[in-house]
Coordinates of C-alpha atoms in Angstrom, one line a residue:
Chain A
X1 CA -1.2 4.3 27.2
X2 CA -1.6 4.0 23.4
X3 CA -4.7 5.6 21.9
X4 CA -6.2 4.1 18.8
X5 CA -8.6 6.2 16.7
X6 CA -10.7 3.6 14.9
X7 CA -14.0 2.5 13.5
X8 CA -15.2 -0.9 14.7
X9 CA -16.5 -1.9 11.2
X10 CA -13.1 -1.2 9.6
X11 CA -10.9 -4.1 8.8
X12 CA -7.9 -1.7 8.6
X13 CA -8.6 -0.7 12.2
X14 CA -9.2 -4.4 13.2
X15 CA -5.7 -5.3 12.1
X16 CA -4.3 -3.0 14.8
X17 CA -6.8 -4.1 17.4
X18 CA -6.0 -7.8 16.7
X19 CA -2.2 -7.3 16.9
X20 CA -2.4 -5.2 20.1
X21 CA -4.5 -7.9 21.7
X22 CA -2.2 -10.6 20.7
X23 CA 0.8 -8.6 22.0
X24 CA -1.1 -8.1 25.3
X25 CA -0.8 -4.4 25.0
X26 CA -3.5 -2.2 26.6
X27 CA -4.8 0.7 24.6
X28 CA -7.6 3.2 24.7
X29 CA -10.1 2.9 21.8
X30 CA -11.6 6.2 20.5
X31 CA -14.3 5.4 18.0
X32 CA -14.8 7.6 14.9
X33 CA -17.7 7.0 12.5
X34 CA -16.3 7.5 9.1
X35 CA -19.8 7.4 7.5
X36 CA -20.9 10.3 9.7
X37 CA -17.9 12.3 8.6
X38 CA -16.2 12.2 12.0
X39 CA -12.8 11.7 10.3
X40 CA -13.2 14.8 8.2
X41 CA -13.5 17.3 11.1
X42 CA -10.8 19.9 11.7
X43 CA -10.0 18.1 15.0
X44 CA -9.5 14.8 13.3
X45 CA -7.6 16.2 10.4
X46 CA -5.1 17.6 13.0
X47 CA -4.5 14.0 14.0
X48 CA -4.4 12.6 10.5
X49 CA -4.3 15.1 7.6
X50 CA -5.3 12.3 5.3
X51 CA -8.6 11.9 7.2
X52 CA -8.5 8.2 7.7
X53 CA -8.6 5.7 10.6
X54 CA -6.8 3.9 12.1
X55 CA -4.4 6.3 13.7
X56 CA -2.2 5.3 16.7
X57 CA -1.3 8.1 19.1
X58 CA 1.6 7.6 21.6
X59 CA 1.8 9.1 25.1
X60 CA 4.3 11.8 23.8
X61 CA 1.9 12.9 21.1
X62 CA 3.5 11.2 18.1
X63 CA 1.0 9.9 15.6
X64 CA 1.2 7.0 13.2
X65 CA -1.3 6.4 10.4
X66 CA -1.8 3.6 7.8
X67 CA -2.8 0.3 9.3
X68 CA 0.1 -1.8 7.8
X69 CA 2.7 0.8 8.9
X70 CA 1.3 0.6 12.4
X71 CA 1.5 -3.2 12.3
X72 CA 5.1 -3.1 11.2
X73 CA 6.0 -0.7 14.0
X74 CA 4.2 -2.6 16.7
X75 CA 5.5 -6.0 15.6
X76 CA 9.2 -5.0 15.6
X77 CA 11.1 -7.3 17.9
X78 CA 8.2 -9.6 18.4
X79 CA 7.4 -13.1 16.9
X80 CA 4.9 -11.4 14.6
X81 CA 7.7 -10.0 12.4
X82 CA 10.8 -11.9 11.3
X83 CA 14.2 -10.5 11.9
X84 CA 15.3 -11.8 8.5
X85 CA 15.8 -9.1 5.9
X86 CA 14.2 -10.9 3.0
X87 CA 11.3 -12.3 5.1
X88 CA 10.6 -8.7 6.3
X89 CA 10.5 -7.6 2.6
X90 CA 8.2 -10.4 1.8
X91 CA 6.0 -9.3 4.7
X92 CA 5.9 -5.8 3.2
X93 CA 5.2 -7.3 -0.3
X94 CA 2.1 -9.0 1.0
X95 CA 1.0 -5.9 2.9
X96 CA 1.3 -3.7 -0.2
X97 CA -0.5 -6.4 -2.2
X98 CA -3.3 -6.1 0.4
X99 CA -3.6 -2.4 0.2
X100 CA -3.3 -2.2 -3.6
X101 CA -4.8 -5.4 -5.0
X102 CA -7.1 -6.7 -2.3
X103 CA -8.5 -4.0 0.0
X104 CA -9.7 -1.6 -2.8
X105 CA -11.9 -4.4 -4.1
X106 CA -12.8 -6.7 -1.2
X107 CA -13.1 -4.0 1.5
X108 CA -14.9 -1.6 -0.8
X109 CA -17.4 -4.2 -2.0
X110 CA -18.1 -5.0 1.7
X111 CA -18.5 -1.3 2.5
X112 CA -21.0 -0.8 -0.2
X113 CA -23.0 -3.9 0.6
X114 CA -22.7 -4.3 4.4
X115 CA -22.2 -0.7 5.6
X116 CA -24.0 1.4 3.0
X117 CA -26.6 -1.2 1.9
X118 CA -26.1 -0.3 -1.8
X119 CA -25.6 -3.9 -3.0
X120 CA -28.6 -3.8 -5.3
X121 CA -28.5 -0.2 -6.4
X122 CA -24.8 -0.4 -7.3
X123 CA -24.9 -3.9 -8.9
X124 CA -22.8 -3.1 -11.9
X125 CA -19.9 -1.4 -10.2
X126 CA -20.1 -4.0 -7.4
X127 CA -19.5 -6.6 -10.1
X128 CA -16.3 -4.8 -11.2
X129 CA -15.0 -4.7 -7.6
X130 CA -15.8 -8.4 -7.2
X131 CA -14.0 -9.4 -10.4
X132 CA -10.8 -7.8 -9.1
X133 CA -11.4 -9.1 -5.6
X134 CA -11.6 -12.7 -6.9
X135 CA -8.3 -12.1 -8.7
X136 CA -6.7 -11.2 -5.4
X137 CA -8.2 -14.3 -3.7
X138 CA -6.9 -16.4 -6.5
X139 CA -3.3 -15.1 -5.9
X140 CA -3.8 -15.9 -2.2
X141 CA -5.2 -19.4 -2.9
X142 CA -2.2 -20.3 -5.1
X143 CA 0.3 -19.0 -2.6
X144 CA -1.3 -20.9 0.3
X145 CA -1.3 -24.2 -1.7
X146 CA 2.1 -25.1 -0.2
X147 CA 2.2 -22.9 2.9
X148 CA 0.5 -22.6 6.3
X149 CA 1.0 -18.8 6.5
X150 CA 2.0 -16.1 4.1
X151 CA 5.7 -15.6 5.0
X152 CA 8.1 -18.2 6.3
X153 CA 5.3 -20.6 7.3
X154 CA 5.0 -18.5 10.5
X155 CA 1.9 -16.5 11.6
X156 CA 2.7 -12.8 11.5
X157 CA 1.5 -9.4 10.4
X158 CA 1.2 -10.3 6.7
X159 CA -1.5 -12.8 7.8
X160 CA -3.1 -10.2 10.1
X161 CA -3.2 -7.7 7.2
X162 CA -4.8 -10.1 4.8
X163 CA -7.1 -11.8 7.3
X164 CA -8.8 -8.5 8.2
X165 CA -11.0 -8.1 5.1
X166 CA -10.7 -11.7 3.8
X167 CA -12.6 -13.2 6.7
X168 CA -15.5 -10.8 6.1
X169 CA -15.4 -11.0 2.3
X170 CA -18.9 -12.7 2.4
X171 CA -20.2 -9.4 3.6
X172 CA -19.3 -8.0 0.2
X173 CA -21.0 -11.0 -1.4
X174 CA -17.8 -12.9 -2.1
X175 CA -18.2 -16.7 -2.2
X176 CA -15.1 -18.3 -0.6
X177 CA -16.4 -21.9 -1.1
X178 CA -14.0 -22.7 -4.0
X179 CA -11.0 -21.2 -2.1
X180 CA -10.1 -24.2 0.0
X181 CA -6.6 -23.1 1.0
X182 CA -7.8 -19.6 1.9
X183 CA -10.5 -21.0 4.1
X184 CA -8.1 -23.4 5.9
X185 CA -5.8 -20.5 6.5
X186 CA -8.6 -18.3 7.8
X187 CA -9.4 -21.0 10.3
X188 CA -5.7 -21.3 11.4
X189 CA -5.5 -17.5 11.9
X190 CA -8.8 -17.5 13.9
X191 CA -7.3 -20.2 16.3
X192 CA -4.1 -18.2 17.1
X193 CA -3.7 -17.4 20.8
X194 CA -5.2 -14.1 21.8
X195 CA -7.4 -13.8 18.7
X196 CA -10.2 -11.3 19.0
X197 CA -13.1 -10.8 16.7
X198 CA -13.7 -7.7 14.6
X199 CA -16.7 -6.5 16.7
X200 CA -14.9 -6.6 20.1
X201 CA -15.2 -3.1 21.5
X202 CA -14.1 -3.3 25.1
X203 CA -10.4 -2.7 25.3
X204 CA -8.3 -1.2 28.2
Chain B
X1 CA 23.5 -9.5 -10.8
X2 CA 20.0 -8.3 -9.9
X3 CA 17.4 -8.5 -12.6
X4 CA 14.5 -6.0 -12.7
X5 CA 11.4 -6.8 -14.6
X6 CA 9.9 -3.5 -15.4
X7 CA 8.1 -1.2 -17.8
X8 CA 9.9 2.2 -18.6
X9 CA 6.7 4.2 -18.4
X10 CA 5.8 2.8 -15.0
X11 CA 6.5 5.1 -12.0
X12 CA 6.4 2.1 -9.8
X13 CA 9.3 0.6 -11.7
X14 CA 11.0 4.0 -11.8
X15 CA 11.2 4.0 -8.0
X16 CA 13.4 0.9 -8.1
X17 CA 15.5 2.1 -11.1
X18 CA 16.1 5.4 -9.3
X19 CA 17.2 3.8 -6.0
X20 CA 19.4 1.2 -7.6
X21 CA 21.1 4.0 -9.5
X22 CA 21.6 6.1 -6.4
X23 CA 23.0 3.1 -4.6
X24 CA 25.4 2.5 -7.5
X25 CA 24.1 -1.0 -8.0
X26 CA 24.3 -2.6 -11.4
X27 CA 21.2 -4.5 -12.6
X28 CA 19.8 -6.1 -15.7
X29 CA 16.6 -4.4 -17.0
X30 CA 14.1 -6.7 -18.6
X31 CA 11.3 -4.7 -20.1
X32 CA 7.7 -6.0 -20.1
X33 CA 4.9 -4.1 -21.9
X34 CA 1.9 -4.2 -19.6
X35 CA -0.4 -2.7 -22.3
X36 CA 0.5 -5.6 -24.6
X37 CA -0.3 -8.1 -21.9
X38 CA 3.3 -9.2 -21.4
X39 CA 2.8 -9.3 -17.6
X40 CA -0.1 -11.8 -18.0
X41 CA 1.7 -14.6 -19.8
X42 CA 2.2 -17.9 -18.0
X43 CA 6.0 -17.2 -18.0
X44 CA 5.5 -13.9 -16.2
X45 CA 2.9 -15.2 -13.8
X46 CA 5.5 -17.7 -12.7
X47 CA 7.7 -14.7 -11.7
X48 CA 4.8 -12.7 -10.1
X49 CA 1.5 -14.5 -9.7
X50 CA -0.1 -11.0 -9.2
X51 CA 0.9 -10.2 -12.8
X52 CA 2.5 -6.8 -12.1
X53 CA 5.8 -5.1 -12.6
X54 CA 8.3 -4.2 -11.0
X55 CA 9.7 -7.5 -9.8
X56 CA 13.3 -7.8 -8.6
X57 CA 14.9 -11.2 -9.1
X58 CA 18.1 -12.2 -7.2
X59 CA 20.9 -14.4 -8.4
X60 CA 19.7 -17.3 -6.3
X61 CA 16.2 -17.1 -7.9
X62 CA 14.4 -15.3 -5.0
X63 CA 11.8 -12.8 -6.2
X64 CA 10.4 -9.7 -4.7
X65 CA 7.4 -7.8 -6.0
X66 CA 5.7 -4.5 -4.9
X67 CA 7.7 -1.4 -5.6
X68 CA 7.7 0.0 -2.1
X69 CA 8.6 -3.4 -0.5
X70 CA 11.6 -3.6 -3.0
X71 CA 12.6 0.0 -2.0
X72 CA 12.5 -1.0 1.7
X73 CA 14.6 -4.1 1.1
X74 CA 17.3 -2.3 -1.0
X75 CA 17.5 0.7 1.3
X76 CA 18.2 -1.3 4.5
X77 CA 21.5 -0.3 6.0
X78 CA 21.9 2.7 3.6
X79 CA 21.3 6.4 4.1
X80 CA 18.0 6.1 2.2
X81 CA 16.3 4.4 5.2
X82 CA 16.6 5.5 8.8
X83 CA 17.7 3.1 11.5
X84 CA 15.2 4.8 13.9
X85 CA 12.1 2.6 14.6
X86 CA 9.6 5.4 14.4
X87 CA 11.2 7.1 11.4
X88 CA 11.0 3.7 9.6
X89 CA 7.3 3.4 10.5
X90 CA 6.7 6.9 9.2
X91 CA 8.6 6.0 6.0
X92 CA 6.2 3.1 5.6
X93 CA 3.2 5.3 6.5
X94 CA 4.1 7.5 3.5
X95 CA 4.7 4.6 1.2
X96 CA 1.3 3.1 2.1
X97 CA -0.3 6.6 1.6
X98 CA 1.4 6.6 -1.8
X99 CA 0.0 3.2 -2.8
X100 CA -3.5 3.7 -1.4
X101 CA -4.3 7.5 -1.6
X102 CA -2.0 8.8 -4.4
X103 CA -1.1 6.2 -7.0
X104 CA -4.6 4.9 -7.7
X105 CA -5.6 8.5 -8.7
X106 CA -2.5 10.3 -10.0
X107 CA -0.8 7.3 -11.7
X108 CA -4.1 6.0 -13.1
X109 CA -5.1 9.4 -14.5
X110 CA -1.7 9.6 -16.2
X111 CA -2.0 6.1 -17.6
X112 CA -5.4 6.9 -19.1
X113 CA -4.2 10.2 -20.6
X114 CA -0.6 9.7 -21.4
X115 CA -0.4 6.0 -22.2
X116 CA -3.8 5.0 -23.4
X117 CA -4.8 8.5 -24.9
X118 CA -8.3 8.2 -23.4
X119 CA -8.3 11.7 -21.8
X120 CA -11.2 13.0 -23.9
X121 CA -13.2 9.8 -24.1
X122 CA -13.0 9.1 -20.4
X123 CA -13.4 12.8 -19.3
X124 CA -16.0 12.1 -16.5
X125 CA -14.1 9.3 -14.8
X126 CA -10.9 11.1 -15.3
X127 CA -12.4 14.0 -13.3
X128 CA -13.1 11.6 -10.4
X129 CA -9.5 10.4 -10.4
X130 CA -8.3 14.0 -10.4
X131 CA -10.4 15.1 -7.5
X132 CA -8.9 12.3 -5.3
X133 CA -5.4 13.0 -6.7
X134 CA -5.6 16.6 -5.7
X135 CA -6.6 15.5 -2.2
X136 CA -3.4 13.5 -2.0
X137 CA -1.4 16.5 -3.3
X138 CA -3.0 18.7 -0.7
X139 CA -1.9 16.3 2.1
X140 CA 1.7 16.4 0.7
X141 CA 1.6 20.2 0.3
X142 CA 0.6 20.6 3.9
X143 CA 3.2 18.2 5.2
X144 CA 6.0 19.8 3.2
X145 CA 5.2 23.3 4.5
X146 CA 7.7 22.8 7.3
X147 CA 9.9 20.1 5.9
X148 CA 12.5 19.6 3.2
X149 CA 11.7 15.8 2.8
X150 CA 8.9 13.5 4.0
X151 CA 10.6 11.8 6.9
X152 CA 13.2 13.2 9.3
X153 CA 14.1 16.1 6.9
X154 CA 16.3 13.6 5.1
X155 CA 16.0 12.4 1.5
X156 CA 15.0 8.7 1.4
X157 CA 12.7 6.1 0.0
X158 CA 9.5 7.8 1.1
X159 CA 10.6 10.7 -1.2
X160 CA 11.4 8.3 -4.0
X161 CA 8.1 6.6 -3.6
X162 CA 6.1 9.8 -3.8
X163 CA 8.3 11.5 -6.4
X164 CA 7.8 8.7 -9.0
X165 CA 4.2 9.7 -10.0
X166 CA 4.1 13.2 -8.6
X167 CA 6.8 14.5 -11.0
X168 CA 4.8 13.3 -14.0
X169 CA 1.4 14.3 -12.6
X170 CA 1.0 16.8 -15.4
X171 CA 0.9 13.9 -17.8
X172 CA -2.4 13.0 -16.1
X173 CA -3.5 16.7 -16.6
X174 CA -2.8 17.7 -13.0
X175 CA -1.8 21.3 -12.5
X176 CA 0.9 21.6 -9.8
X177 CA 1.2 25.4 -10.1
X178 CA -0.7 26.0 -6.7
X179 CA 1.4 23.4 -4.9
X180 CA 4.5 25.5 -4.2
X181 CA 5.9 23.2 -1.5
X182 CA 5.4 20.1 -3.6
X183 CA 7.2 21.8 -6.6
X184 CA 10.1 22.9 -4.4
X185 CA 10.4 19.4 -3.0
X186 CA 10.3 17.9 -6.6
X187 CA 13.2 20.1 -7.5
X188 CA 15.2 19.1 -4.4
X189 CA 14.6 15.4 -5.2
X190 CA 15.7 15.9 -8.9
X191 CA 19.0 17.5 -7.7
X192 CA 20.0 14.5 -5.5
X193 CA 23.3 12.9 -6.4
X194 CA 22.9 10.0 -8.8
X195 CA 19.4 11.1 -9.9
X196 CA 18.2 9.5 -13.2
X197 CA 15.1 10.3 -15.2
X198 CA 12.1 8.0 -15.7
X199 CA 13.0 7.4 -19.4
X200 CA 16.6 6.3 -18.8
X201 CA 16.8 2.8 -20.3
X202 CA 20.5 1.9 -20.4
X203 CA 21.4 0.1 -17.2
X204 CA 24.2 -2.4 -16.6

């Protein structure tokens, strides 16, 4: 059985939990508390030298890190990833957008406010993160003006990657009220068959 | 012919120039100066709403952004990307590592020092970037202890993605002297057939 090293509060980990659930694949969840340093122990660094969750470990011992690389691997040959070469590249484009232009602002703001409780103390640097986070949301809002989903009008791993931290952006004090297209898309994603919430902990 | 919107000083753009050269593909290079705001004009935002280079534009008008997504698209079916499902996922793992744990520190330090000339003025925040950049270099150094290249011991797009900013890390005041494996790998990459340097400007 697949083993997923993960932290329930992590949107990056949630991406993998959500896809595995929607694929109907059983897996063992091993929770690691990043705040307590459980991903910086020698034991964990032997699993991922970069000291981050999520990591997917296969029965034969192979390991795969980086949430969006794991999504791409798992989605291969399923309806969650197109077979079309250009649509696959667009899927990757949105996943790299997520990791470079979205997650470092929206996820980090949420981590500071929601996990560390530093929203007041770090007000100034939080404002910087929010400014960049709103830029990412504006890009998404524009793209979704004429589309149901991010790539090929078909729900897939680009949506899962972007949903993970967007749907909890309010926990980083983002106000999604003006982002009508983003909110409608969030609702569509949440109504997909097999959807699970970020706090679901009982797997396999 | 393919058109690449790019900035010569950008390592992200260089990844695409290097792969296109090694594939022997002609392309038209349209230079955009990010420092002068040329990627924030209405005209450029119509090409990439996220306001970043590189962007690859096809003859039929399709556009693809995000350097590592472009690499994956172009490398499909060539020796620069394995056909093996797990090796492809590992390739993506390293490319996401590059964009999340490497580029935001090593490329940004270089941009501040080498492009903006703010090395002295921003000494403290530069030190923060360097600390995280050295963590990324340490992960690479360890991985390369037993390998010639990042995935499958075969030169490919994971190497191109990581080479782009690592080979100019000294321009962000990184000292690669202790990173023997990284330096040996840089030399191997630089000796690949069809290699071009980051400042080559005459294409097609």
